[in-house]
Amino acid sequence: MAELKVTAIKDGTVIDHIPAGKGLKVIEILHLNRPNGGALLLASNVRSGKLGRKDIVKVEGRFLSEEEVNKIALIAPTATVNIVRDYGVSEKFKVEVPDEITGILHCANPNCVSNHEHTVSRFHVVSREPLKVRCHYCERTMEGDEILRNL
Amino acid sequence: MEWKGRDVISVRDFSKGDIEFVLKVAERLEGELKEKGSLNYAAGKILATLFFEPSTRTRLSFESAMHCLGGSVIGFSSAASTSVRKGESLADTVRTVEQYSDVIVIRHPMEGAARLAAEVTEIPVINAGDGSNQHPTQTLLDLYTIKRTFGRIDGLSIGLLGDLKYGRTVHSLAQALALYDVELHLISPELLRMPGHIVEELRDRVPVHETTDLEGAVPELDVLYVTRIQRERFPDEQEYLKVKGSYQVNLRLLRKAKENLKVMHPLPRVDEIHPEVDGTEHALYFRQVFSGVPVRMALLGLTLGVI
Ligand SMILES: [Zn+2]
């Protein structure tokens, strides 16, 4: 029933199984709120068999690449992504933490050059379970809550 | 591995093969320099030394190395006297200097500065210390000193003593040593232990013993690498006073050591090594200073593509 609250889209991307409350953050990280002609839909706190409650984001007229979507793996590791063409799902995948995380995470080290100079932040994933990343610039590692606080 | 144009930013970027190659070239250059007095591999090449934070020893060592190779040097040794003070970005400064030089050596108070400099320039960049992160040329000269003294690094038992928590020199040295077949003894006050994530990394590769007991560890060692406990690294003066002077290497201690134990120190020292040790066969720290020149000659020559 809950699914009916959200209009189906003809072409675009549906990001499903986002942990409840993280939908807005997903939109922010993927820059989906930039005007692009298509509709952007966020369903928040939807009942879900798997997660209890979940968020869903649908964006019309944009086909997000796997690489693009993987950026959200840090905040929404359970998310699944559906590429929709002509009202049908043409591709479906689960998000995965990429080998390198660029642009969305800030370095927690206040003396890191990436927090002072104009750079795109860059982290190398050292381990996925538990998630641990190393700053490309200052080489410090971050894990757990520290990663979430710096998104 | 292509060396021409390569950046020297972090010990992490080097394999054991890379390190061995640099040490071999350094040894060759040391021999040639002894024989001929001066070399001209880098004739017509210009080194720019950008010291955004002063470090006279390191800068002089690089300058000396470049002169020994027959090249010339430009640069500054304090950010206060440059346009950086007017708010120019690091990226713009190095892009400008790139137009005047063939290789850049950079020292900067921020961690990651050398990596950033390398990314915005085409010419090779050598890290001479970025904040509390890396000082790879120090590590390479430490390894060179050990190799020249013992003829090998594999099979040695090496103790790292002092501030293992904040000391960047010991972090990168330990990481590089772990590429070899060595046994590591980490000796420090409880408060200044090597950070857990580094110890874990080391343990994956070599046997590691952590202890606060210097006297107990000394008889095991072939090399004792001593570092200074630096007041400025402590967030709190009380903490510093608790550990200040906790260790001193002196003749009494060295009576317990193997006859050929070598004592190393990146210098400057304060009171961690008593001057009475200087005249003994154990003292290797002045030899270490000397090693800086051939190792830096090798790095300059290789990255310039002239040797
Ligand atoms: Zn950083």
Tab-separated table of C-alpha atoms and ligand atoms in Angstrom:
chain	number	residue	atom	x	y	z
A	1	MET	CA	0.000	0.000	0.000
A	2	ALA	CA	2.737	2.413	0.992
A	3	GLU	CA	4.264	2.166	-2.460
A	4	LEU	CA	1.143	3.782	-3.918
A	5	LYS	CA	1.888	7.033	-2.148
A	6	VAL	CA	4.723	7.553	-4.564
A	7	THR	CA	4.015	8.075	-8.208
A	8	ALA	CA	5.633	5.640	-10.612
A	9	ILE	CA	8.124	7.235	-12.973
A	10	LYS	CA	8.587	6.603	-16.678
A	11	ASP	CA	12.377	6.973	-16.881
A	12	GLY	CA	14.838	7.546	-14.093
A	13	THR	CA	16.308	6.047	-10.939
A	14	VAL	CA	14.646	4.679	-7.826
A	15	ILE	CA	16.773	4.289	-4.722
A	16	ASP	CA	14.973	1.957	-2.358
A	17	HIS	CA	15.677	0.506	1.107
A	18	ILE	CA	17.365	3.650	2.420
A	19	PRO	CA	17.448	3.584	6.241
A	20	ALA	CA	14.568	5.747	7.517
A	21	GLY	CA	15.563	9.381	7.905
A	22	LYS	CA	18.563	9.216	5.541
A	23	GLY	CA	16.651	10.044	2.358
A	24	LEU	CA	17.424	13.769	2.473
A	25	LYS	CA	21.120	13.061	3.003
A	26	VAL	CA	21.076	10.772	-0.051
A	27	ILE	CA	19.541	13.577	-2.119
A	28	GLU	CA	22.185	15.980	-0.851
A	29	ILE	CA	25.144	13.685	-1.523
A	30	LEU	CA	24.009	12.811	-5.034
A	31	HIS	CA	23.092	16.471	-5.746
A	32	LEU	CA	19.629	15.387	-6.829
A	33	ASN	CA	18.098	18.664	-5.688
A	34	ARG	CA	19.705	20.548	-8.543
A	35	PRO	CA	17.029	21.539	-11.063
A	36	ASN	CA	17.216	19.149	-14.000
A	37	GLY	CA	13.727	19.241	-15.427
A	38	GLY	CA	12.526	15.997	-13.896
A	39	ALA	CA	10.595	15.398	-10.701
A	40	LEU	CA	12.317	14.431	-7.474
A	41	LEU	CA	10.303	12.393	-5.001
A	42	LEU	CA	11.177	11.485	-1.441
A	43	ALA	CA	9.094	9.051	0.544
A	44	SER	CA	10.128	9.015	4.170
A	45	ASN	CA	9.398	6.575	6.962
A	46	VAL	CA	7.655	4.076	4.712
A	47	ARG	CA	6.795	0.678	6.220
A	48	SER	CA	9.190	-1.999	5.035
A	49	GLY	CA	9.281	-5.739	5.535
A	50	LYS	CA	13.077	-5.835	5.594
A	51	LEU	CA	13.943	-2.680	7.516
A	52	GLY	CA	10.864	-1.833	9.561
A	53	ARG	CA	10.911	1.722	8.223
A	54	LYS	CA	12.681	3.005	5.163
A	55	ASP	CA	13.040	5.977	2.827
A	56	ILE	CA	12.689	5.872	-0.944
A	57	VAL	CA	14.054	8.423	-3.405
A	58	LYS	CA	12.910	8.618	-7.005
A	59	VAL	CA	14.425	10.920	-9.567
A	60	GLU	CA	12.875	11.351	-12.951
A	61	GLY	CA	14.863	11.685	-16.152
A	62	ARG	CA	18.234	10.842	-14.620
A	63	PHE	CA	20.083	7.571	-14.818
A	64	LEU	CA	22.553	7.378	-11.987
A	65	SER	CA	25.608	5.266	-12.577
A	66	GLU	CA	26.656	2.543	-10.172
A	67	GLU	CA	29.721	4.597	-9.302
A	68	GLU	CA	27.630	7.654	-8.510
A	69	VAL	CA	25.232	5.723	-6.353
A	70	ASN	CA	27.978	3.913	-4.471
A	71	LYS	CA	28.743	7.202	-2.762
A	72	ILE	CA	25.695	6.692	-0.597
A	73	ALA	CA	26.914	3.321	0.662
A	74	LEU	CA	28.454	5.093	3.658
A	75	ILE	CA	25.087	6.308	4.965
A	76	ALA	CA	22.732	3.849	3.294
A	77	PRO	CA	24.521	0.497	3.046
A	78	THR	CA	21.184	-1.342	2.655
A	79	ALA	CA	20.032	0.678	-0.356
A	80	THR	CA	19.048	-0.941	-3.627
A	81	VAL	CA	18.978	0.938	-6.892
A	82	ASN	CA	16.582	0.445	-9.784
A	83	ILE	CA	17.114	2.043	-13.153
A	84	VAL	CA	13.706	2.565	-14.737
A	85	ARG	CA	13.107	2.773	-18.461
A	86	ASP	CA	9.627	3.086	-19.871
A	87	TYR	CA	7.961	2.223	-16.522
A	88	GLY	CA	9.992	-0.991	-16.198
A	89	VAL	CA	13.096	-1.820	-14.147
A	90	SER	CA	15.913	-2.224	-16.656
A	91	GLU	CA	18.734	-2.639	-14.136
A	92	LYS	CA	18.886	-3.352	-10.437
A	93	PHE	CA	21.854	-3.370	-8.052
A	94	LYS	CA	22.805	-3.090	-4.385
A	95	VAL	CA	25.100	-0.271	-3.337
A	96	GLU	CA	28.658	-1.151	-2.468
A	97	VAL	CA	31.358	0.869	-0.759
A	98	PRO	CA	33.727	1.951	-3.565
A	99	ASP	CA	37.525	1.577	-3.327
A	100	GLU	CA	37.863	5.325	-3.180
A	101	ILE	CA	35.520	7.927	-1.730
A	102	THR	CA	35.778	11.368	-3.259
A	103	GLY	CA	34.069	14.624	-2.479
A	104	ILE	CA	31.506	13.672	0.150
A	105	LEU	CA	33.514	13.058	3.286
A	106	HIS	CA	35.563	15.634	5.202
A	107	CYS	CA	38.830	14.742	6.872
A	108	ALA	CA	38.561	14.756	10.670
A	109	ASN	CA	42.122	16.015	11.018
A	110	PRO	CA	41.893	19.798	11.486
A	111	ASN	CA	45.495	20.174	10.312
A	112	CYS	CA	44.906	18.258	7.070
A	113	VAL	CA	45.657	20.286	3.959
A	114	SER	CA	42.292	19.216	2.486
A	115	ASN	CA	40.538	21.315	5.138
A	116	HIS	CA	42.497	24.447	4.210
A	117	GLU	CA	43.235	24.425	0.506
A	118	HIS	CA	40.851	24.090	-2.397
A	119	THR	CA	40.824	20.319	-2.996
A	120	VAL	CA	38.329	17.556	-3.555
A	121	SER	CA	38.550	15.323	-0.487
A	122	ARG	CA	39.731	11.796	-1.225
A	123	PHE	CA	39.797	8.661	0.911
A	124	HIS	CA	41.045	5.154	0.263
A	125	VAL	CA	38.949	2.378	1.751
A	126	VAL	CA	41.209	0.300	4.002
A	127	SER	CA	38.515	-2.138	5.123
A	128	ARG	CA	34.789	-2.475	4.472
A	129	GLU	CA	33.725	-4.502	7.497
A	130	PRO	CA	34.073	-2.532	9.710
A	131	LEU	CA	34.378	0.466	7.435
A	132	LYS	CA	37.755	2.158	7.727
A	133	VAL	CA	39.106	4.823	5.366
A	134	ARG	CA	42.449	6.576	4.983
A	135	CYS	CA	42.755	10.213	3.921
A	136	HIS	CA	44.628	10.485	0.641
A	137	TYR	CA	46.349	13.647	1.869
A	138	CYS	CA	47.176	13.404	5.573
A	139	GLU	CA	47.047	9.556	5.691
A	140	ARG	CA	45.048	9.481	8.927
A	141	THR	CA	42.409	6.805	9.198
A	142	MET	CA	38.768	7.298	10.192
A	143	GLU	CA	36.191	4.708	11.157
A	144	GLY	CA	32.733	4.269	12.663
A	145	ASP	CA	31.014	7.347	14.045
A	146	GLU	CA	33.859	9.574	12.989
A	147	ILE	CA	32.993	8.859	9.345
A	148	LEU	CA	29.307	9.604	9.889
A	149	ARG	CA	30.065	12.853	11.712
A	150	ASN	CA	32.162	14.071	8.792
A	151	LEU	CA	29.776	13.333	5.956
B	1	MET	CA	59.211	1.427	-11.741
B	2	GLU	CA	59.900	4.591	-13.706
B	3	TRP	CA	61.788	7.003	-11.450
B	4	LYS	CA	61.984	10.018	-13.713
B	5	GLY	CA	59.245	12.426	-12.660
B	6	ARG	CA	58.235	10.331	-9.648
B	7	ASP	CA	57.191	12.073	-6.427
B	8	VAL	CA	58.589	11.093	-3.035
B	9	ILE	CA	55.730	11.768	-0.644
B	10	SER	CA	55.206	8.882	1.738
B	11	VAL	CA	56.944	5.690	2.789
B	12	ARG	CA	53.626	3.979	2.019
B	13	ASP	CA	54.212	4.576	-1.690
B	14	PHE	CA	57.409	2.494	-1.649
B	15	SER	CA	57.869	-1.233	-2.029
B	16	LYS	CA	60.862	-3.031	-0.553
B	17	GLY	CA	62.277	-3.194	-4.081
B	18	ASP	CA	61.975	0.597	-4.465
B	19	ILE	CA	63.759	1.169	-1.165
B	20	GLU	CA	66.550	-1.275	-1.972
B	21	PHE	CA	67.046	0.428	-5.322
B	22	VAL	CA	67.391	3.896	-3.744
B	23	LEU	CA	69.847	2.549	-1.177
B	24	LYS	CA	71.927	0.938	-3.910
B	25	VAL	CA	72.061	4.134	-5.973
B	26	ALA	CA	72.971	6.129	-2.852
B	27	GLU	CA	75.847	3.774	-2.136
B	28	ARG	CA	77.099	4.093	-5.687
B	29	LEU	CA	76.928	7.899	-5.519
B	30	GLU	CA	78.677	7.957	-2.155
B	31	GLY	CA	81.544	6.013	-3.733
B	32	GLU	CA	81.715	8.225	-6.825
B	33	LEU	CA	81.631	11.369	-4.725
B	34	LYS	CA	84.483	10.128	-2.553
B	35	GLU	CA	86.515	9.362	-5.651
B	36	LYS	CA	85.842	12.514	-7.680
B	37	GLY	CA	84.969	15.152	-5.078
B	38	SER	CA	82.028	16.450	-7.084
B	39	LEU	CA	79.711	15.127	-9.768
B	40	ASN	CA	77.859	16.771	-12.595
B	41	TYR	CA	74.813	14.583	-13.209
B	42	ALA	CA	72.418	17.453	-12.473
B	43	ALA	CA	74.339	20.203	-14.259
B	44	GLY	CA	71.889	22.847	-15.463
B	45	LYS	CA	69.097	21.546	-13.208
B	46	ILE	CA	67.506	23.675	-10.523
B	47	LEU	CA	66.163	22.505	-7.168
B	48	ALA	CA	63.586	24.704	-5.421
B	49	THR	CA	63.450	24.261	-1.648
B	50	LEU	CA	60.108	25.526	-0.303
B	51	PHE	CA	60.353	25.547	3.460
B	52	PHE	CA	57.069	26.932	4.752
B	53	GLU	CA	58.360	26.048	8.186
B	54	PRO	CA	62.014	26.293	9.086
B	55	SER	CA	64.228	23.222	9.299
B	56	THR	CA	67.787	24.265	8.690
B	57	ARG	CA	69.321	20.788	8.895
B	58	THR	CA	67.020	19.170	6.377
B	59	ARG	CA	67.249	22.129	4.003
B	60	LEU	CA	71.055	22.227	4.128
B	61	SER	CA	71.232	18.496	3.539
B	62	PHE	CA	69.099	18.796	0.380
B	63	GLU	CA	71.055	21.824	-0.817
B	64	SER	CA	74.339	20.046	-0.236
B	65	ALA	CA	73.061	16.990	-2.124
B	66	MET	CA	72.024	19.113	-5.112
B	67	HIS	CA	75.381	20.913	-5.180
B	68	CYS	CA	77.213	17.581	-5.019
B	69	LEU	CA	75.272	16.533	-8.117
B	70	GLY	CA	76.391	19.698	-9.907
B	71	GLY	CA	72.978	21.375	-9.868
B	72	SER	CA	71.850	24.659	-8.368
B	73	VAL	CA	69.359	25.686	-5.720
B	74	ILE	CA	66.731	28.393	-5.207
B	75	GLY	CA	64.114	28.686	-2.488
B	76	PHE	CA	62.861	30.191	0.724
B	77	SER	CA	63.010	29.035	4.301
B	78	SER	CA	60.148	30.868	5.925
B	79	ALA	CA	56.648	31.464	4.691
B	80	ALA	CA	56.665	34.885	6.335
B	81	SER	CA	58.884	36.340	3.643
B	82	THR	CA	56.824	35.159	0.679
B	83	SER	CA	53.513	35.897	-0.976
B	84	VAL	CA	52.087	33.003	1.033
B	85	ARG	CA	51.751	35.522	3.784
B	86	LYS	CA	49.500	37.572	1.537
B	87	GLY	CA	47.146	34.601	1.367
B	88	GLU	CA	48.376	32.913	-1.803
B	89	SER	CA	47.320	29.270	-1.909
B	90	LEU	CA	49.853	26.493	-1.646
B	91	ALA	CA	48.770	25.221	-5.053
B	92	ASP	CA	49.458	28.602	-6.690
B	93	THR	CA	52.829	28.924	-4.961
B	94	VAL	CA	54.079	25.571	-6.218
B	95	ARG	CA	52.657	26.127	-9.705
B	96	THR	CA	54.632	29.369	-9.855
B	97	VAL	CA	57.843	27.843	-8.534
B	98	GLU	CA	57.465	25.009	-11.049
B	99	GLN	CA	58.185	27.543	-13.800
B	100	TYR	CA	61.634	28.250	-12.301
B	101	SER	CA	62.785	24.776	-11.339
B	102	ASP	CA	63.135	21.091	-12.228
B	103	VAL	CA	62.417	19.517	-8.856
B	104	ILE	CA	60.740	20.785	-5.685
B	105	VAL	CA	61.501	19.897	-2.072
B	106	ILE	CA	58.736	20.993	0.264
B	107	ARG	CA	58.407	21.276	4.029
B	108	HIS	CA	54.995	22.382	5.280
B	109	PRO	CA	53.230	22.515	8.655
B	110	MET	CA	50.056	20.895	7.302
B	111	GLU	CA	49.653	17.169	6.825
B	112	GLY	CA	49.107	16.229	3.194
B	113	ALA	CA	50.662	19.431	1.817
B	114	ALA	CA	53.366	17.582	-0.122
B	115	ARG	CA	50.805	15.239	-1.706
B	116	LEU	CA	48.740	18.222	-2.807
B	117	ALA	CA	51.806	20.005	-4.197
B	118	ALA	CA	52.692	16.894	-6.192
B	119	GLU	CA	49.198	16.726	-7.661
B	120	VAL	CA	49.208	20.254	-9.022
B	121	THR	CA	52.679	20.172	-10.597
B	122	GLU	CA	54.291	18.190	-13.397
B	123	ILE	CA	57.803	18.200	-11.950
B	124	PRO	CA	58.805	15.818	-9.142
B	125	VAL	CA	58.020	16.843	-5.576
B	126	ILE	CA	59.948	15.494	-2.594
B	127	ASN	CA	58.384	15.670	0.864
B	128	ALA	CA	60.757	17.042	3.494
B	129	GLY	CA	58.155	16.789	6.252
B	130	ASP	CA	54.417	17.544	6.229
B	131	GLY	CA	53.184	18.372	9.719
B	132	SER	CA	53.102	15.272	11.867
B	133	ASN	CA	52.583	12.968	8.886
B	134	GLN	CA	55.624	11.861	6.874
B	135	HIS	CA	59.325	12.522	6.448
B	136	PRO	CA	60.257	9.822	3.942
B	137	THR	CA	63.814	10.968	3.207
B	138	GLN	CA	64.649	10.677	6.907
B	139	THR	CA	63.401	7.094	6.873
B	140	LEU	CA	65.433	6.251	3.786
B	141	LEU	CA	68.597	7.707	5.284
B	142	ASP	CA	67.972	5.763	8.496
B	143	LEU	CA	67.671	2.551	6.490
B	144	TYR	CA	70.764	3.468	4.487
B	145	THR	CA	72.742	4.005	7.670
B	146	ILE	CA	71.705	0.609	9.026
B	147	LYS	CA	72.487	-1.123	5.770
B	148	ARG	CA	75.903	0.520	5.405
B	149	THR	CA	76.785	-0.403	8.974
B	150	PHE	CA	75.561	-3.999	9.144
B	151	GLY	CA	75.667	-4.832	5.435
B	152	ARG	CA	71.999	-5.839	5.731
B	153	ILE	CA	68.700	-4.976	7.377
B	154	ASP	CA	67.153	-8.457	7.360
B	155	GLY	CA	67.740	-10.471	10.502
B	156	LEU	CA	68.307	-7.502	12.817
B	157	SER	CA	66.606	-6.834	16.110
B	158	ILE	CA	65.701	-3.158	16.255
B	159	GLY	CA	64.491	-1.128	19.231
B	160	LEU	CA	62.589	2.144	18.806
B	161	LEU	CA	62.783	4.228	21.966
B	162	GLY	CA	61.098	7.399	23.188
B	163	ASP	CA	58.051	9.192	21.893
B	164	LEU	CA	56.428	6.542	19.745
B	165	LYS	CA	53.048	8.252	19.953
B	166	TYR	CA	53.726	11.609	18.329
B	167	GLY	CA	57.038	10.960	16.567
B	168	ARG	CA	56.455	10.824	12.821
B	169	THR	CA	60.032	9.634	12.209
B	170	VAL	CA	59.473	6.423	14.156
B	171	HIS	CA	56.102	5.782	12.553
B	172	SER	CA	57.423	5.769	9.019
B	173	LEU	CA	60.664	4.050	10.009
B	174	ALA	CA	58.711	1.249	11.684
B	175	GLN	CA	56.477	0.890	8.606
B	176	ALA	CA	59.504	0.661	6.320
B	177	LEU	CA	61.360	-1.776	8.619
B	178	ALA	CA	58.296	-4.029	8.626
B	179	LEU	CA	58.970	-4.666	4.921
B	180	TYR	CA	62.131	-6.487	6.056
B	181	ASP	CA	62.678	-9.611	8.095
B	182	VAL	CA	63.329	-7.830	11.401
B	183	GLU	CA	62.194	-8.034	14.996
B	184	LEU	CA	60.842	-4.775	16.449
B	185	HIS	CA	60.996	-3.687	20.082
B	186	LEU	CA	58.815	-0.656	20.828
B	187	ILE	CA	60.113	0.909	24.021
B	188	SER	CA	58.273	3.899	25.484
B	189	PRO	CA	56.517	5.235	28.550
B	190	GLU	CA	52.938	3.983	28.782
B	191	LEU	CA	51.656	7.446	27.779
B	192	LEU	CA	53.705	7.521	24.605
B	193	ARG	CA	53.020	4.104	23.115
B	194	MET	CA	52.902	3.634	19.375
B	195	PRO	CA	49.298	4.189	18.158
B	196	GLY	CA	47.307	0.954	18.088
B	197	HIS	CA	46.502	1.057	14.384
B	198	ILE	CA	50.205	1.266	13.485
B	199	VAL	CA	51.132	-1.565	15.877
B	200	GLU	CA	48.439	-3.725	14.240
B	201	GLU	CA	49.848	-3.018	10.800
B	202	LEU	CA	53.353	-3.916	12.016
B	203	ARG	CA	52.237	-7.130	13.708
B	204	ASP	CA	50.777	-8.354	10.435
B	205	ARG	CA	54.308	-8.469	9.078
B	206	VAL	CA	56.948	-8.879	11.794
B	207	PRO	CA	57.324	-9.881	15.468
B	208	VAL	CA	56.645	-6.831	17.663
B	209	HIS	CA	57.424	-6.491	21.375
B	210	GLU	CA	55.989	-3.545	23.292
B	211	THR	CA	57.641	-2.632	26.576
B	212	THR	CA	58.388	0.179	29.007
B	213	ASP	CA	61.544	-1.557	30.212
B	214	LEU	CA	64.569	-0.215	28.359
B	215	GLU	CA	67.160	-2.099	30.426
B	216	GLY	CA	65.324	-5.357	29.842
B	217	ALA	CA	65.173	-4.845	26.089
B	218	VAL	CA	68.708	-3.580	25.459
B	219	PRO	CA	70.569	-6.953	25.516
B	220	GLU	CA	68.380	-8.191	22.639
B	221	LEU	CA	69.108	-5.338	20.277
B	222	ASP	CA	71.366	-4.729	17.281
B	223	VAL	CA	70.066	-1.194	16.794
B	224	LEU	CA	68.603	1.190	19.356
B	225	TYR	CA	66.844	4.083	17.622
B	226	VAL	CA	66.318	6.897	20.116
B	227	THR	CA	63.902	9.794	19.675
B	228	ARG	CA	63.389	12.981	21.610
B	229	ILE	CA	60.310	13.519	23.700
B	230	GLN	CA	59.093	16.810	22.240
B	231	ARG	CA	57.394	19.223	24.580
B	232	GLU	CA	55.552	20.996	21.748
B	233	ARG	CA	53.697	17.813	20.782
B	234	PHE	CA	52.005	17.543	24.170
B	235	PRO	CA	48.529	18.960	24.544
B	236	ASP	CA	49.150	19.276	28.275
B	237	GLU	CA	52.305	20.325	30.144
B	238	GLN	CA	51.541	18.016	33.096
B	239	GLU	CA	51.626	15.017	30.782
B	240	TYR	CA	54.958	16.143	29.412
B	241	LEU	CA	56.472	16.503	32.871
B	242	LYS	CA	55.399	12.947	33.718
B	243	VAL	CA	57.445	11.417	30.924
B	244	LYS	CA	60.230	13.968	30.482
B	245	GLY	CA	63.583	12.351	31.034
B	246	SER	CA	62.114	8.874	31.510
B	247	TYR	CA	64.968	7.318	29.564
B	248	GLN	CA	68.595	8.069	29.102
B	249	VAL	CA	71.056	6.103	27.062
B	250	ASN	CA	74.392	6.193	28.904
B	251	LEU	CA	77.462	4.011	29.438
B	252	ARG	CA	75.900	2.233	32.392
B	253	LEU	CA	72.999	1.099	30.217
B	254	LEU	CA	75.252	0.171	27.319
B	255	ARG	CA	77.228	-2.236	29.521
B	256	LYS	CA	74.210	-4.542	29.155
B	257	ALA	CA	74.243	-4.267	25.367
B	258	LYS	CA	75.705	-6.442	22.628
B	259	GLU	CA	79.199	-5.319	21.736
B	260	ASN	CA	78.122	-4.155	18.289
B	261	LEU	CA	74.870	-2.451	19.308
B	262	LYS	CA	74.473	0.766	17.354
B	263	VAL	CA	72.643	3.766	18.779
B	264	MET	CA	70.813	5.992	16.301
B	265	HIS	CA	68.971	9.304	16.691
B	266	PRO	CA	67.453	11.621	14.058
B	267	LEU	CA	68.876	14.623	15.987
B	268	PRO	CA	68.702	17.146	17.515
B	269	ARG	CA	68.975	15.433	20.868
B	270	VAL	CA	68.437	16.984	24.278
B	271	ASP	CA	69.354	14.598	27.061
B	272	GLU	CA	68.174	11.227	25.753
B	273	ILE	CA	71.735	10.227	24.895
B	274	HIS	CA	74.515	11.197	27.285
B	275	PRO	CA	77.488	12.830	25.512
B	276	GLU	CA	79.738	10.123	27.031
B	277	VAL	CA	78.255	7.749	24.441
B	278	ASP	CA	79.517	9.913	21.544
B	279	GLY	CA	83.082	8.587	21.666
B	280	THR	CA	82.079	4.912	21.761
B	281	GLU	CA	81.687	2.429	18.923
B	282	HIS	CA	77.969	2.411	19.708
B	283	ALA	CA	77.343	5.950	18.473
B	284	LEU	CA	75.970	5.978	14.945
B	285	TYR	CA	74.019	9.256	14.997
B	286	PHE	CA	76.618	11.447	13.341
B	287	ARG	CA	77.074	8.887	10.602
B	288	GLN	CA	73.298	9.178	10.118
B	289	VAL	CA	73.602	12.889	9.392
B	290	PHE	CA	76.248	12.143	6.784
B	291	SER	CA	73.958	9.553	5.134
B	292	GLY	CA	71.451	12.281	4.355
B	293	VAL	CA	73.552	13.590	1.483
B	294	PRO	CA	74.024	10.406	-0.639
B	295	VAL	CA	70.399	9.346	-0.047
B	296	ARG	CA	69.066	12.741	-1.097
B	297	MET	CA	71.459	12.799	-4.054
B	298	ALA	CA	69.983	9.483	-5.144
B	299	LEU	CA	66.407	10.737	-4.820
B	300	LEU	CA	67.124	14.003	-6.629
B	301	GLY	CA	69.067	12.282	-9.397
B	302	LEU	CA	66.498	9.544	-9.901
B	303	THR	CA	63.432	11.784	-9.936
B	304	LEU	CA	65.196	14.204	-12.284
B	305	GLY	CA	66.048	11.261	-14.502
B	306	VAL	CA	69.754	12.132	-14.683
B	307	ILE	CA	71.293	9.038	-13.062
C	1	ZN	ZN	43.243	14.320	5.845
